[in-house]
mmCIF file of C-alpha atoms in Angstrom:
data_model
loop_
_atom_site.group_PDB
_atom_site.id
_atom_site.type_symbol
_atom_site.label_atom_id
_atom_site.label_comp_id
_atom_site.label_asym_id
_atom_site.label_seq_id
_atom_site.Cartn_x
_atom_site.Cartn_y
_atom_site.Cartn_z
ATOM 1 C CA MET B 1 0.000 0.000 0.000
ATOM 2 C CA SER B 2 1.554 3.290 -1.084
ATOM 3 C CA ASP B 3 1.080 6.632 0.636
ATOM 4 C CA SER B 4 0.849 8.372 -2.737
ATOM 5 C CA PRO B 5 -2.243 10.555 -3.126
ATOM 6 C CA PHE B 6 -2.772 8.979 -6.573
ATOM 7 C CA ARG B 7 -3.464 5.324 -7.029
ATOM 8 C CA PRO B 8 -3.694 4.066 -10.608
ATOM 9 C CA GLN B 9 -7.026 2.404 -11.352
ATOM 10 C CA ARG B 10 -7.274 -1.004 -12.848
ATOM 11 C CA GLY B 11 -7.968 -1.368 -16.514
ATOM 12 C CA ARG B 12 -6.852 0.980 -19.252
ATOM 13 C CA ALA B 13 -6.022 3.873 -16.922
ATOM 14 C CA ALA B 14 -3.523 1.741 -15.019
ATOM 15 C CA LYS B 15 -1.410 1.394 -18.161
ATOM 16 C CA LEU B 16 -0.517 5.063 -18.236
ATOM 17 C CA GLY B 17 3.118 5.595 -17.288
ATOM 18 C CA HIS B 18 5.084 8.663 -16.199
ATOM 19 C CA THR B 19 8.791 9.334 -15.900
ATOM 20 C CA PRO B 20 9.520 12.534 -13.938
ATOM 21 C CA ALA B 21 12.121 14.768 -15.425
ATOM 22 C CA GLU B 22 15.373 15.675 -13.693
ATOM 23 C CA GLY B 23 15.121 18.368 -11.078
ATOM 24 C CA GLY B 24 11.477 17.781 -10.353
ATOM 25 C CA ALA B 25 10.167 19.409 -13.558
ATOM 26 C CA ALA B 26 6.932 18.203 -14.985
ATOM 27 C CA GLY B 27 7.388 15.314 -17.388
ATOM 28 C CA SER B 28 5.209 13.890 -20.167
ATOM 29 C CA ALA B 29 3.096 10.814 -20.134
ATOM 30 C CA GLY B 30 4.750 7.713 -21.470
ATOM 31 C CA VAL B 31 3.362 4.433 -22.733
ATOM 32 C CA SER B 32 4.248 1.053 -21.413
ATOM 33 C CA PRO B 33 6.142 -1.001 -24.004
ATOM 34 C CA ALA B 34 3.851 -3.926 -23.231
ATOM 35 C CA LEU B 35 0.978 -2.174 -25.009
ATOM 36 C CA GLY B 36 2.578 -2.530 -28.411
ATOM 37 C CA PRO B 37 2.771 -0.034 -31.326
ATOM 38 C CA GLN B 38 -0.994 0.412 -31.540
ATOM 39 C CA ALA B 39 -1.041 2.176 -28.192
ATOM 40 C CA SER B 40 0.261 5.327 -29.857
ATOM 41 C CA ARG B 41 -3.158 5.950 -31.386
ATOM 42 C CA LEU B 42 -5.512 8.111 -29.406
ATOM 43 C CA LEU B 43 -9.106 7.295 -28.649
ATOM 44 C CA ALA B 44 -11.767 8.640 -30.947
ATOM 45 C CA LEU B 45 -12.767 11.037 -28.144
ATOM 46 C CA PRO B 46 -9.500 11.711 -26.178
ATOM 47 C CA ALA B 47 -9.793 13.027 -22.660
ATOM 48 C CA THR B 48 -7.005 15.083 -21.015
ATOM 49 C CA LEU B 49 -6.347 13.947 -17.463
ATOM 50 C CA THR B 50 -4.545 15.911 -14.753
ATOM 51 C CA VAL B 51 -2.639 13.328 -12.714
ATOM 52 C CA PRO B 52 -0.836 14.256 -9.455
ATOM 53 C CA VAL B 53 2.437 12.331 -9.232
ATOM 54 C CA ALA B 54 4.311 11.876 -5.947
ATOM 55 C CA ARG B 55 8.060 12.037 -5.663
ATOM 56 C CA ALA B 56 10.118 9.737 -3.549
ATOM 57 C CA GLY B 57 9.525 10.390 0.123
ATOM 58 C CA GLY B 58 5.903 11.501 -0.392
ATOM 59 C CA THR B 59 6.725 15.018 -1.570
ATOM 60 C CA PRO B 60 4.043 16.147 -4.058
ATOM 61 C CA ALA B 61 5.209 17.155 -7.498
ATOM 62 C CA ALA B 62 3.718 19.333 -10.206
ATOM 63 C CA PRO B 63 0.677 17.804 -11.911
ATOM 64 C CA VAL B 64 1.248 15.964 -15.151
ATOM 65 C CA GLN B 65 -1.182 15.987 -18.056
ATOM 66 C CA ALA B 66 -1.800 12.590 -19.578
ATOM 67 C CA ARG B 67 -4.041 11.366 -22.418
ATOM 68 C CA ARG B 68 -6.004 8.203 -22.638
ATOM 69 C CA LEU B 69 -4.710 5.809 -25.245
ATOM 70 C CA ARG B 70 -6.543 3.027 -26.893
ATOM 71 C CA SER B 71 -4.887 -0.333 -26.796
ATOM 72 C CA GLN B 72 -6.353 -1.638 -30.028
ATOM 73 C CA ARG B 73 -7.989 -0.530 -33.267
ATOM 74 C CA HIS B 74 -11.636 0.530 -32.927
ATOM 75 C CA PRO B 75 -13.878 -2.092 -34.562
ATOM 76 C CA PHE B 76 -15.887 0.625 -36.393
ATOM 77 C CA GLY B 77 -13.021 2.596 -37.855
ATOM 78 C CA TRP B 78 -12.817 4.542 -41.075
ATOM 79 C CA ARG B 79 -13.100 1.407 -43.184
ATOM 80 C CA PHE B 80 -16.666 0.823 -41.978
ATOM 81 C CA ARG B 81 -17.867 4.398 -42.369
ATOM 82 C CA PRO B 82 -18.905 4.053 -46.058
ATOM 83 C CA CYS B 83 -20.886 0.907 -45.194
ATOM 84 C CA PHE B 84 -22.577 2.723 -42.336
ATOM 85 C CA ALA B 85 -23.541 5.617 -44.642
ATOM 86 C CA LEU B 86 -24.907 3.171 -47.216
ATOM 87 C CA LEU B 87 -26.969 1.477 -44.505
ATOM 88 C CA LEU B 88 -28.490 4.820 -43.543
ATOM 89 C CA LEU B 89 -29.450 5.476 -47.173
ATOM 90 C CA LEU B 90 -31.088 2.055 -47.467
ATOM 91 C CA LEU B 91 -33.060 2.595 -44.287
ATOM 92 C CA ALA B 92 -34.221 5.977 -45.541
ATOM 93 C CA SER B 93 -35.351 4.487 -48.859
ATOM 94 C CA CYS B 94 -37.302 1.757 -47.056
ATOM 95 C CA ALA B 95 -39.355 4.286 -45.134
ATOM 96 C CA SER B 96 -43.041 4.024 -45.973
ATOM 97 C CA SER B 97 -44.255 6.710 -48.368
ATOM 98 C CA PRO B 98 -47.410 8.649 -47.534
ATOM 99 C CA PRO B 99 -50.562 6.978 -48.889
ATOM 100 C CA SER B 100 -51.752 8.347 -52.217
ATOM 101 C CA LYS B 101 -55.254 9.723 -52.578
ATOM 102 C CA LYS B 102 -57.821 7.571 -54.362
ATOM 103 C CA VAL B 103 -60.934 8.457 -56.350
ATOM 104 C CA LEU B 104 -64.045 6.269 -56.160
ATOM 105 C CA ILE B 105 -66.676 6.597 -58.904
ATOM 106 C CA LEU B 106 -70.095 4.973 -58.451
ATOM 107 C CA GLY B 107 -72.215 4.678 -61.600
ATOM 108 C CA LEU B 108 -75.860 3.562 -61.431
ATOM 109 C CA ASP B 109 -77.595 2.897 -64.726
ATOM 110 C CA GLY B 110 -80.855 4.808 -65.158
ATOM 111 C CA LEU B 111 -80.680 6.634 -61.800
ATOM 112 C CA ASP B 112 -82.405 10.011 -62.154
ATOM 113 C CA ALA B 113 -80.578 12.890 -60.466
ATOM 114 C CA GLN B 114 -83.809 14.680 -59.528
ATOM 115 C CA VAL B 115 -85.264 11.589 -57.866
ATOM 116 C CA ILE B 116 -82.145 10.842 -55.824
ATOM 117 C CA THR B 117 -81.836 14.506 -54.787
ATOM 118 C CA ARG B 118 -85.392 14.503 -53.459
ATOM 119 C CA LEU B 119 -84.813 11.255 -51.554
ATOM 120 C CA MET B 120 -81.594 12.568 -50.015
ATOM 121 C CA ASP B 121 -83.318 15.781 -48.925
ATOM 122 C CA GLU B 122 -86.031 13.677 -47.273
ATOM 123 C CA GLY B 123 -83.394 11.750 -45.324
ATOM 124 C CA LYS B 124 -84.193 8.424 -46.990
ATOM 125 C CA LEU B 125 -80.709 7.889 -48.449
ATOM 126 C CA PRO B 126 -78.235 8.581 -45.611
ATOM 127 C CA ASN B 127 -75.271 6.895 -47.294
ATOM 128 C CA PHE B 128 -75.753 8.850 -50.504
ATOM 129 C CA SER B 129 -76.163 12.017 -48.445
ATOM 130 C CA ARG B 130 -72.837 11.353 -46.743
ATOM 131 C CA LEU B 131 -71.155 10.802 -50.104
ATOM 132 C CA ARG B 132 -72.619 14.085 -51.331
ATOM 133 C CA CYS B 133 -71.273 15.947 -48.278
ATOM 134 C CA ASP B 134 -67.827 14.299 -48.224
ATOM 135 C CA GLY B 135 -67.328 14.233 -51.996
ATOM 136 C CA SER B 136 -69.339 15.769 -54.807
ATOM 137 C CA PHE B 137 -72.696 15.287 -56.505
ATOM 138 C CA SER B 138 -73.909 16.785 -59.765
ATOM 139 C CA PRO B 139 -76.353 15.764 -62.519
ATOM 140 C CA LEU B 140 -74.978 14.552 -65.831
ATOM 141 C CA ALA B 141 -76.413 15.170 -69.269
ATOM 142 C CA THR B 142 -77.255 12.012 -71.161
ATOM 143 C CA SER B 143 -76.165 10.956 -74.617
ATOM 144 C CA ILE B 144 -77.914 11.161 -77.968
ATOM 145 C CA PRO B 145 -79.686 8.804 -78.302
ATOM 146 C CA PRO B 146 -80.346 8.285 -74.547
ATOM 147 C CA GLU B 147 -79.634 4.547 -74.501
ATOM 148 C CA SER B 148 -77.533 2.788 -71.864
ATOM 149 C CA PRO B 149 -74.823 1.346 -74.162
ATOM 150 C CA VAL B 150 -74.486 4.728 -75.863
ATOM 151 C CA ALA B 151 -74.341 6.689 -72.602
ATOM 152 C CA TRP B 152 -71.846 4.343 -70.952
ATOM 153 C CA SER B 153 -69.605 4.321 -74.028
ATOM 154 C CA THR B 154 -69.650 8.122 -73.963
ATOM 155 C CA PHE B 155 -68.807 8.110 -70.249
ATOM 156 C CA LEU B 156 -65.888 5.719 -70.795
ATOM 157 C CA THR B 157 -64.318 7.451 -73.779
ATOM 158 C CA GLY B 158 -65.547 11.060 -73.731
ATOM 159 C CA LEU B 159 -66.776 10.617 -77.324
ATOM 160 C CA ASP B 160 -70.275 10.887 -78.726
ATOM 161 C CA ALA B 161 -71.984 8.104 -80.659
ATOM 162 C CA GLY B 162 -70.327 9.194 -83.886
ATOM 163 C CA GLY B 163 -66.925 8.814 -82.212
ATOM 164 C CA HIS B 164 -67.240 5.503 -80.343
ATOM 165 C CA GLY B 165 -69.628 3.880 -82.865
ATOM 166 C CA ILE B 166 -72.319 2.622 -80.451
ATOM 167 C CA PHE B 167 -75.771 3.947 -81.425
ATOM 168 C CA ASP B 168 -78.222 1.572 -79.719
ATOM 169 C CA PHE B 169 -78.589 -1.706 -77.843
ATOM 170 C CA ILE B 170 -78.543 -3.674 -81.081
ATOM 171 C CA HIS B 171 -77.138 -3.295 -84.560
ATOM 172 C CA ARG B 172 -78.151 -5.227 -87.634
ATOM 173 C CA ASP B 173 -76.156 -7.125 -90.156
ATOM 174 C CA PRO B 174 -76.916 -5.409 -93.508
ATOM 175 C CA ALA B 175 -76.338 -8.656 -95.385
ATOM 176 C CA THR B 176 -78.790 -10.790 -93.402
ATOM 177 C CA MET B 177 -80.747 -8.070 -91.530
ATOM 178 C CA ALA B 178 -80.193 -10.137 -88.356
ATOM 179 C CA PRO B 179 -79.772 -8.063 -85.175
ATOM 180 C CA TYR B 180 -76.784 -8.493 -82.868
ATOM 181 C CA LEU B 181 -75.536 -6.825 -79.705
ATOM 182 C CA SER B 182 -74.103 -3.448 -80.617
ATOM 183 C CA THR B 183 -71.049 -3.546 -78.341
ATOM 184 C CA THR B 184 -69.548 -6.861 -79.509
ATOM 185 C CA THR B 185 -69.109 -8.952 -82.613
ATOM 186 C CA THR B 186 -68.914 -12.716 -82.165
ATOM 187 C CA GLN B 187 -67.361 -14.878 -84.848
ATOM 188 C CA GLY B 188 -67.437 -18.646 -84.454
ATOM 189 C CA PRO B 189 -64.683 -21.029 -85.520
ATOM 190 C CA GLY B 190 -64.343 -21.475 -89.264
ATOM 191 C CA TRP B 191 -63.876 -25.253 -89.137
ATOM 192 C CA THR B 192 -65.544 -27.742 -86.816
ATOM 193 C CA LEU B 193 -65.398 -31.502 -86.406
ATOM 194 C CA PRO B 194 -68.865 -33.116 -86.112
ATOM 195 C CA LEU B 195 -69.058 -35.753 -83.409
ATOM 196 C CA GLY B 196 -72.603 -37.072 -83.058
ATOM 197 C CA ARG B 197 -74.757 -34.147 -82.006
ATOM 198 C CA TRP B 198 -71.651 -32.210 -80.975
ATOM 199 C CA ARG B 199 -69.368 -30.037 -83.046
ATOM 200 C CA ILE B 200 -65.755 -29.783 -81.924
ATOM 201 C CA PRO B 201 -64.108 -26.499 -83.036
ATOM 202 C CA LEU B 202 -60.719 -26.965 -84.644
ATOM 203 C CA TRP B 203 -59.642 -23.501 -83.531
ATOM 204 C CA GLN B 204 -61.171 -20.852 -81.362
ATOM 205 C CA GLY B 205 -63.528 -18.146 -82.511
ATOM 206 C CA GLU B 206 -63.272 -14.433 -81.881
ATOM 207 C CA ILE B 207 -65.183 -11.897 -79.796
ATOM 208 C CA ARG B 208 -64.390 -8.293 -80.666
ATOM 209 C CA LEU B 209 -65.300 -5.126 -78.777
ATOM 210 C CA ASN B 210 -66.963 -2.728 -81.214
ATOM 211 C CA ARG B 211 -66.535 0.379 -79.082
ATOM 212 C CA LYS B 212 -63.928 2.757 -80.476
ATOM 213 C CA GLY B 213 -61.821 5.251 -78.588
ATOM 214 C CA ARG B 214 -59.719 4.823 -75.459
ATOM 215 C CA ALA B 215 -61.278 4.307 -72.042
ATOM 216 C CA PHE B 216 -60.333 6.771 -69.312
ATOM 217 C CA TRP B 217 -58.430 4.145 -67.274
ATOM 218 C CA GLU B 218 -56.142 3.516 -70.248
ATOM 219 C CA ILE B 219 -55.210 7.200 -70.282
ATOM 220 C CA LEU B 220 -54.669 7.155 -66.514
ATOM 221 C CA GLU B 221 -52.469 4.102 -66.926
ATOM 222 C CA ASP B 222 -50.245 6.038 -69.344
ATOM 223 C CA HIS B 223 -49.605 8.493 -66.484
ATOM 224 C CA GLY B 224 -48.857 5.828 -63.886
ATOM 225 C CA VAL B 225 -52.291 5.815 -62.208
ATOM 226 C CA PRO B 226 -53.640 2.263 -61.662
ATOM 227 C CA GLY B 227 -57.342 1.469 -61.783
ATOM 228 C CA THR B 228 -59.857 -1.204 -60.853
ATOM 229 C CA ILE B 229 -63.003 -1.422 -63.001
ATOM 230 C CA VAL B 230 -65.855 -3.551 -61.631
ATOM 231 C CA ARG B 231 -68.970 -4.476 -63.671
ATOM 232 C CA ILE B 232 -68.951 -1.451 -65.920
ATOM 233 C CA PRO B 233 -71.284 -1.786 -68.949
ATOM 234 C CA ALA B 234 -70.194 -1.800 -72.592
ATOM 235 C CA ASN B 235 -66.740 -3.158 -71.779
ATOM 236 C CA TYR B 236 -66.778 -6.764 -72.980
ATOM 237 C CA PRO B 237 -64.345 -8.132 -73.833
ATOM 238 C CA PRO B 238 -62.226 -6.040 -71.428
ATOM 239 C CA THR B 239 -59.713 -3.644 -72.909
ATOM 240 C CA ASP B 240 -56.102 -4.721 -73.298
ATOM 241 C CA SER B 241 -54.523 -2.928 -70.335
ATOM 242 C CA ASP B 242 -52.998 -3.621 -66.933
ATOM 243 C CA ALA B 243 -56.100 -2.358 -65.110
ATOM 244 C CA LYS B 244 -58.106 -4.907 -63.128
ATOM 245 C CA GLN B 245 -61.406 -5.285 -64.985
ATOM 246 C CA LEU B 246 -64.618 -7.220 -64.426
ATOM 247 C CA ALA B 247 -67.038 -6.732 -67.307
ATOM 248 C CA GLY B 248 -70.688 -5.888 -66.654
ATOM 249 C CA MET B 249 -73.691 -5.441 -68.924
ATOM 250 C CA GLY B 250 -73.077 -7.038 -72.316
ATOM 251 C CA THR B 251 -71.123 -10.020 -70.957
ATOM 252 C CA PRO B 252 -72.502 -13.382 -72.195
ATOM 253 C CA ASP B 253 -73.363 -16.152 -69.764
ATOM 254 C CA LEU B 254 -71.989 -19.704 -69.804
ATOM 255 C CA GLU B 255 -74.409 -20.658 -72.568
ATOM 256 C CA GLY B 256 -73.242 -17.814 -74.780
ATOM 257 C CA THR B 257 -76.422 -15.789 -74.359
ATOM 258 C CA TYR B 258 -76.980 -12.335 -72.914
ATOM 259 C CA GLY B 259 -79.648 -13.368 -70.438
ATOM 260 C CA THR B 260 -83.124 -14.856 -70.490
ATOM 261 C CA PHE B 261 -86.353 -13.230 -71.550
ATOM 262 C CA SER B 262 -89.992 -14.122 -72.147
ATOM 263 C CA PHE B 263 -91.647 -14.204 -75.540
ATOM 264 C CA TYR B 264 -95.442 -14.128 -75.665
ATOM 265 C CA THR B 265 -97.306 -14.897 -78.904
ATOM 266 C CA ASP B 266 -100.678 -16.206 -80.061
ATOM 267 C CA GLU B 267 -99.076 -18.202 -82.850
ATOM 268 C CA PRO B 268 -98.991 -21.981 -82.516
ATOM 269 C CA ALA B 269 -95.851 -23.470 -81.030
ATOM 270 C CA GLY B 270 -93.230 -24.303 -83.621
ATOM 271 C CA SER B 271 -94.541 -21.875 -86.220
ATOM 272 C CA TYR B 272 -91.815 -19.344 -85.546
ATOM 273 C CA GLY B 273 -88.075 -19.615 -85.896
ATOM 274 C CA GLU B 274 -85.249 -18.477 -83.664
ATOM 275 C CA VAL B 275 -86.177 -15.546 -81.470
ATOM 276 C CA SER B 276 -83.577 -13.051 -80.314
ATOM 277 C CA GLY B 277 -84.032 -10.381 -77.683
#
């Protein structure tokens, strides 16, 4: 046990050495040779220590300034700094971006704006009233002629009937005068293989959308805006785009028809041919 007022602590601080100069002058801090050549490097955050050193016989000497030394290379030295900066950039790029605003359009075929306005004012349509308050509500002019396939084709493309080519529910084949659905043209396979009462097509037929012009979601897609189209009329077969589409009115059923209907006549059964609706 020494009577010196300074006792070196265990650990790194105990490795600091001091050799007093001749005549009692203040010396400089030395490094123990056992620490090796790496001990000459300072810590990343060096601290200056004022250490009182006792002379022989317990006489106090002038204080000596010493610096902490690191005994080995810091594991996160300058070689790792570029990797650390790159990691920060990757973390910043992975941060979630703010959600983009979405637009929801509800289209109801044949819904009169005056009727729905009266019902909302009477409090009978609370959900529609909330949509009107939170969003917008305005009457739309119809197409010429005011038929559903014409109006929906105008809504989809922004063109009138002369532009998108849909003038009515049905068109007629000028060669046979047979009516067909105005929005699509169906062409069966050219060659079939008869097998009993079945006919096996040798190649597939074709269903073509007769509506001309570009739909609004195709234009939005060109500008990076995705869309989801659910059961919109006059859009079968769906347009060739990346938008998610589920066709509505004008889509044939599994039997290839456009729905069922009733035909009333006073003619005897079997006296009439194929009936189309």
